[in-house]
PDB file of C-alpha atoms in Angstrom:
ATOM      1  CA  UNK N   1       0.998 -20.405  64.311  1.00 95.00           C
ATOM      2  CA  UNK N   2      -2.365 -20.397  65.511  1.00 94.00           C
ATOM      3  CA  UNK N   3      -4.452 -18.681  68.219  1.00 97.00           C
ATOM      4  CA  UNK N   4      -7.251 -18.122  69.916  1.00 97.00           C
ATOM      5  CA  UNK N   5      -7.442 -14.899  71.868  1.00 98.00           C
ATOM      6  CA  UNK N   6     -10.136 -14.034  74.611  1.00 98.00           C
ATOM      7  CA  UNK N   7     -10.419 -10.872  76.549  1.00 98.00           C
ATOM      8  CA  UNK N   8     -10.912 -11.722  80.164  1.00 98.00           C
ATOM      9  CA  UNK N   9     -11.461 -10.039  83.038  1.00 98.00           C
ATOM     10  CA  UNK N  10      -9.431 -12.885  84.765  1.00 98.00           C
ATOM     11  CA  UNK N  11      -7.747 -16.245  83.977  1.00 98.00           C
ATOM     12  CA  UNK N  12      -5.404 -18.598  85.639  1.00 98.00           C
ATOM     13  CA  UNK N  13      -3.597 -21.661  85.520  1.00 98.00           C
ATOM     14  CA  UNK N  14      -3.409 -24.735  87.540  1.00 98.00           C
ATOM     15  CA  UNK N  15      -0.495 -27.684  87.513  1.00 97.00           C
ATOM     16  CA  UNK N  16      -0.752 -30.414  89.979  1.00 96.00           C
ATOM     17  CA  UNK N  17      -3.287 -28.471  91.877  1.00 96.00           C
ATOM     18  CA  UNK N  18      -1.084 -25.067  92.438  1.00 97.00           C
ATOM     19  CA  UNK N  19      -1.931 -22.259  90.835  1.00 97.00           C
ATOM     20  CA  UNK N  20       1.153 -21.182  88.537  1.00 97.00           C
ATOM     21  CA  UNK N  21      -0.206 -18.292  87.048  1.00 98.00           C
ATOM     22  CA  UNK N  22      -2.735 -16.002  86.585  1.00 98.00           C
ATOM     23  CA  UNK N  23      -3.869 -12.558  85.051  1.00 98.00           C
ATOM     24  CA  UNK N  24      -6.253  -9.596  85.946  1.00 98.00           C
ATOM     25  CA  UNK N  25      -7.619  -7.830  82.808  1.00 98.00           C
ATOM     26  CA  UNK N  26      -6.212  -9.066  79.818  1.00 98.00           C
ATOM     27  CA  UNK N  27      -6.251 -11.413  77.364  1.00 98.00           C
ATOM     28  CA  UNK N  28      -5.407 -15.251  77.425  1.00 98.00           C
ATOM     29  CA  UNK N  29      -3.861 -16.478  74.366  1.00 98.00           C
ATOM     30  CA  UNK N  30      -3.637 -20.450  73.348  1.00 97.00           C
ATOM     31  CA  UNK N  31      -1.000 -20.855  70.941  1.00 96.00           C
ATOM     32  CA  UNK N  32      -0.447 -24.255  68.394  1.00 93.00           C
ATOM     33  CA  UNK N  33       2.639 -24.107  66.463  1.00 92.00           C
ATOM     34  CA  UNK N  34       3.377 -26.370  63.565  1.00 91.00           C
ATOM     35  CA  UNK N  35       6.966 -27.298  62.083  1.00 89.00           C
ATOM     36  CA  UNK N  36       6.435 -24.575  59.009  1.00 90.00           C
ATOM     37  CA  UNK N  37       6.257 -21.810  61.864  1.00 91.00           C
ATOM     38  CA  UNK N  38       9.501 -19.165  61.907  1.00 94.00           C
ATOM     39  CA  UNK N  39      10.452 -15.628  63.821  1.00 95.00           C
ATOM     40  CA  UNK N  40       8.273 -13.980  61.047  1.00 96.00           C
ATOM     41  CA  UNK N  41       5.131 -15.656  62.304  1.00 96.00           C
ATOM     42  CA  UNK N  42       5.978 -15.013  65.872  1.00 97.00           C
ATOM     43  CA  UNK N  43       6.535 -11.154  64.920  1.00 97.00           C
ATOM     44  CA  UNK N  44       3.400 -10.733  63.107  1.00 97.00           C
ATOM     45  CA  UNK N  45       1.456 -12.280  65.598  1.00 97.00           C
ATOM     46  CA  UNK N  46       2.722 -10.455  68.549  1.00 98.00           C
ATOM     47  CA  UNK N  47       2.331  -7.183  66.901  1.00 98.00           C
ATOM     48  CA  UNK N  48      -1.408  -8.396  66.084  1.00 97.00           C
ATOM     49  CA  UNK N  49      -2.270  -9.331  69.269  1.00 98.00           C
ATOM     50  CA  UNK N  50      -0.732  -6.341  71.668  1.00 98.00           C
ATOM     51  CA  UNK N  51      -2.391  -4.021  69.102  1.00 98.00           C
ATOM     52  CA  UNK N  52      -5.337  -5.416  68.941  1.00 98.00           C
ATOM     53  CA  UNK N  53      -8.283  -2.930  69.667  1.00 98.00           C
ATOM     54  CA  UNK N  54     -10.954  -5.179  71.671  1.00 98.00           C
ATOM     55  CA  UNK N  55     -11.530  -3.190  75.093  1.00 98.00           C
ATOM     56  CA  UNK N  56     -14.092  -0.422  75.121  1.00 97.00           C
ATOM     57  CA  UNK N  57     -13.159   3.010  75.192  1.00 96.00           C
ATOM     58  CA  UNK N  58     -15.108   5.672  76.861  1.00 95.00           C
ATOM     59  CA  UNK N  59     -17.911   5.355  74.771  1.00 96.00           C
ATOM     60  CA  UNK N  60     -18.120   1.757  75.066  1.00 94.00           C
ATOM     61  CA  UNK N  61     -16.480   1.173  71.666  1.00 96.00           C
ATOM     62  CA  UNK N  62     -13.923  -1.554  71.467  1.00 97.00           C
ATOM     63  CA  UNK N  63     -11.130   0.960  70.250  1.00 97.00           C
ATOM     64  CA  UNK N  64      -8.764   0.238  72.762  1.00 98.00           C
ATOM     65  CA  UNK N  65      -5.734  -2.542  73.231  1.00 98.00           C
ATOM     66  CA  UNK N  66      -4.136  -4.335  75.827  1.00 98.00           C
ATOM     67  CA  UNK N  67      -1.630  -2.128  75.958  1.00 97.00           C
ATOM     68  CA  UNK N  68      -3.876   0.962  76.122  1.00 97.00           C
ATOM     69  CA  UNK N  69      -5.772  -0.575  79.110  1.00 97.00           C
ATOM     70  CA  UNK N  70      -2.262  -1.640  80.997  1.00 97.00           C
ATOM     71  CA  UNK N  71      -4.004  -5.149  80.906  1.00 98.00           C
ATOM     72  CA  UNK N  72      -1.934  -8.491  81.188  1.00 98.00           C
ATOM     73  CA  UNK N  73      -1.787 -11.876  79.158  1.00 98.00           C
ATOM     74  CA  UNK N  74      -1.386 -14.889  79.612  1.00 98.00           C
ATOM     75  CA  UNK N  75       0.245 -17.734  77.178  1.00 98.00           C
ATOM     76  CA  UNK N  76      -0.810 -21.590  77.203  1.00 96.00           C
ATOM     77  CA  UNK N  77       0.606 -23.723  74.601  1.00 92.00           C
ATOM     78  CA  UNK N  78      -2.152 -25.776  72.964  1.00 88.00           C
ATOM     79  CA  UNK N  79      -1.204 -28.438  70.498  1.00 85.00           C
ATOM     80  CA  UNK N  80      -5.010 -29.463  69.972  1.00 77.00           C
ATOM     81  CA  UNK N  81      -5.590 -25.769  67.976  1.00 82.00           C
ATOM     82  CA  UNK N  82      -4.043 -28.324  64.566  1.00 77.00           C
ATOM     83  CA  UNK N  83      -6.170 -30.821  65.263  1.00 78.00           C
ATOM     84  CA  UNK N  84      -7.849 -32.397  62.139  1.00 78.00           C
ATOM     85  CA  UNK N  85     -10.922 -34.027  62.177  1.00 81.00           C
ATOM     86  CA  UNK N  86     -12.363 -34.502  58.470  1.00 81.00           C
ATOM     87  CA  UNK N  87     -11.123 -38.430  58.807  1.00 83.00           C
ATOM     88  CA  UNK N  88     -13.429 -40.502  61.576  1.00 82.00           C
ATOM     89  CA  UNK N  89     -14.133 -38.645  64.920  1.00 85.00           C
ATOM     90  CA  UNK N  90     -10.634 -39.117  66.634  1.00 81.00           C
ATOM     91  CA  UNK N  91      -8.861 -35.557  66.065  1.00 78.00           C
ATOM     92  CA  UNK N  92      -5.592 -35.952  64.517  1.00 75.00           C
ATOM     93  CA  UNK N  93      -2.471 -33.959  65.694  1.00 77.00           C
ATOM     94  CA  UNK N  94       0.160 -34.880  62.411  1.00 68.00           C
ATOM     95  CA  UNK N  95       0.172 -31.158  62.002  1.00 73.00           C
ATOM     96  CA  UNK N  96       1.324 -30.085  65.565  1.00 78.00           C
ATOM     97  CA  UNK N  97       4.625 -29.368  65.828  1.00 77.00           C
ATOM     98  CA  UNK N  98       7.536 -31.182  67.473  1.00 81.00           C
ATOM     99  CA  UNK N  99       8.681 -30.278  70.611  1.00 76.00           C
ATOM    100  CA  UNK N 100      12.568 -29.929  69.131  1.00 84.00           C
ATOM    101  CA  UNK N 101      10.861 -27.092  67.010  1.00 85.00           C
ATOM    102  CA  UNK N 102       7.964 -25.581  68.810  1.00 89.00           C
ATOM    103  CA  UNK N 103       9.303 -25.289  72.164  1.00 91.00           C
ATOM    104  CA  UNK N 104      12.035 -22.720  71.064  1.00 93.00           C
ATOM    105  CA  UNK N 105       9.335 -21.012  69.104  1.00 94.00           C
ATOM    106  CA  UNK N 106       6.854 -20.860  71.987  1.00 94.00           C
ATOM    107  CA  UNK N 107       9.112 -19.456  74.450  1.00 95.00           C
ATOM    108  CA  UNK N 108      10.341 -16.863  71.425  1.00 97.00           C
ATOM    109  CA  UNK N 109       6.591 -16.080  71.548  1.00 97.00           C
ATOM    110  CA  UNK N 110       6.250 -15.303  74.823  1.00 97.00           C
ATOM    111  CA  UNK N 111       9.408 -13.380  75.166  1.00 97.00           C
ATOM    112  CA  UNK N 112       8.427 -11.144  71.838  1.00 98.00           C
ATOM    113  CA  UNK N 113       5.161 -10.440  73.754  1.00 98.00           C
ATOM    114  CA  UNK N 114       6.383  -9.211  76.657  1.00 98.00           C
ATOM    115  CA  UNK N 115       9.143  -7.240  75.029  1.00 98.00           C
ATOM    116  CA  UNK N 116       6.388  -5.432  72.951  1.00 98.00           C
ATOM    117  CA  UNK N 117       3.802  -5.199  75.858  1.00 98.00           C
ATOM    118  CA  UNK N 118       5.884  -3.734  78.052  1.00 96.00           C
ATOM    119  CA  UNK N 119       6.324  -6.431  80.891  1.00 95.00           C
ATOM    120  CA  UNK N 120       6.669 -10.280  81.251  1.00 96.00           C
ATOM    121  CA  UNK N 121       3.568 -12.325  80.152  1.00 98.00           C
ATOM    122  CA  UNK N 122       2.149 -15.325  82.486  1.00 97.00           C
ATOM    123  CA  UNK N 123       2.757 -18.776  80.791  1.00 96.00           C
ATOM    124  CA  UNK N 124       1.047 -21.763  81.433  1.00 93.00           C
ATOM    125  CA  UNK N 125       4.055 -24.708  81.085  1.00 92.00           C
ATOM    126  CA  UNK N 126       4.544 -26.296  77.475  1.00 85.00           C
ATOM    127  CA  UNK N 127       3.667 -29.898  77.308  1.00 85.00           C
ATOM    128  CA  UNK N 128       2.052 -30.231  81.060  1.00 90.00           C
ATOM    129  CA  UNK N 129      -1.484 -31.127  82.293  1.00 94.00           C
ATOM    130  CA  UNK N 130      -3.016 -27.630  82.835  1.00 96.00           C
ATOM    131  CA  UNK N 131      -6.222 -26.532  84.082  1.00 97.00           C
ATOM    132  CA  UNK N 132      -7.254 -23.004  82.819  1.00 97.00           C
ATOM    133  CA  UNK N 133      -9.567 -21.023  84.405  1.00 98.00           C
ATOM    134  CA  UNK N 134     -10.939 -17.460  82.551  1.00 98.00           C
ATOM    135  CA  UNK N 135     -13.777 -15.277  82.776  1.00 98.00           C
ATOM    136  CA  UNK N 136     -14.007 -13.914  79.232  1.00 97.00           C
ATOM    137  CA  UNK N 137     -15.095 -10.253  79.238  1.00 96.00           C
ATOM    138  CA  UNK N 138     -17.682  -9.691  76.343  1.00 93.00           C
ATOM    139  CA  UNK N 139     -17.540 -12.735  75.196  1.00 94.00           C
ATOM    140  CA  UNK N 140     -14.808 -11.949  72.928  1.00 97.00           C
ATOM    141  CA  UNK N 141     -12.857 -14.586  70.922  1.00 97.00           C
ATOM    142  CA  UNK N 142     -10.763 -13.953  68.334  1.00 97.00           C
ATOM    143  CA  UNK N 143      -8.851 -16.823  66.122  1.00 96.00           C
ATOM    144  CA  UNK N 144      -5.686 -16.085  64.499  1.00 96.00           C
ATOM    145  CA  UNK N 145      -3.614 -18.287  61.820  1.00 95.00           C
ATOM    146  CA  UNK N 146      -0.044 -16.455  60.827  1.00 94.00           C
ATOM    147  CA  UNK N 147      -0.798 -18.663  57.282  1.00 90.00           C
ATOM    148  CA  UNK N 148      -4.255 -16.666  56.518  1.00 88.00           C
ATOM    149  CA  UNK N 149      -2.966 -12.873  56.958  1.00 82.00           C
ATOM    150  CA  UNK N 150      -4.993 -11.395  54.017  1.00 73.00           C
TER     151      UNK N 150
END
């Protein structure tokens, strides 16, 4: 699996031009998954990223996690995060999973999360049109691949 995680101060998603979620402080995580992915990606990952110490404490060091700050996330699937592009300039998706294998895993995802932050996370919807809005809060962005650990 593969992420990148922002801290925002907001973020939001739009389907058909209705809003159909959105988040206050928090982070927004895009997620790819690819065929080879299994639960002990998802629970690595979700640990990582509710743990994850990228909000300033009272000294203005980021020391602090989602969880510690009561902050929300939101989920969008995002296929494009295995795109390869060393062949021509047209990205190629060969490594994105199939949707008989990475929709299960993406809503185990998103369940895990919310299980181990405390409350449900806000999902963008797998396989639609989305428009996401954020403000990212730093900027921070951090990418995560469950196959690069060490």
């Amino acid at each position: 699996m593969r992420t990148v995680i922002q801290r925002v101060t907001h973020a939001s998603v739009t389907i058909d031009g209705a809003c159909t979620a959105s988040i206050g402080l928090g982070l927004l995580v895009l997620v790819g998954c690819e065929n080879a992915d299994n639960e002990e990606d998802i629970q690595w990952l979700c640990n990582k990223i509710v743990n994850l110490r990228v909000f300033d404490d009272a000294e203005g060091v980021m020391n602090r996690s989602v969880k510690d700050v009561e902050g929300e996330i939101l989920v969008v699937s995002q296929f494009t995060l295995w795109a390869s592009y060393k062949k021509g300039n047209r990205p190629s998706y060969l490594r994105a999973g199939s949707h008989e294998v990475t929709i299960p895993l993406y809503e185990r995802f998103c369940a895990h999360l919310g299980e181990l932050l405390g409350r449900p996370v806000q999902t963008g919807r797998f396989g639609a049109d989305m428009k996401v809005e954020l403000l990212n809060d730093g900027p921070v962005t951090i990418c995560m691949d469950t196959k690069n650990r060490e």
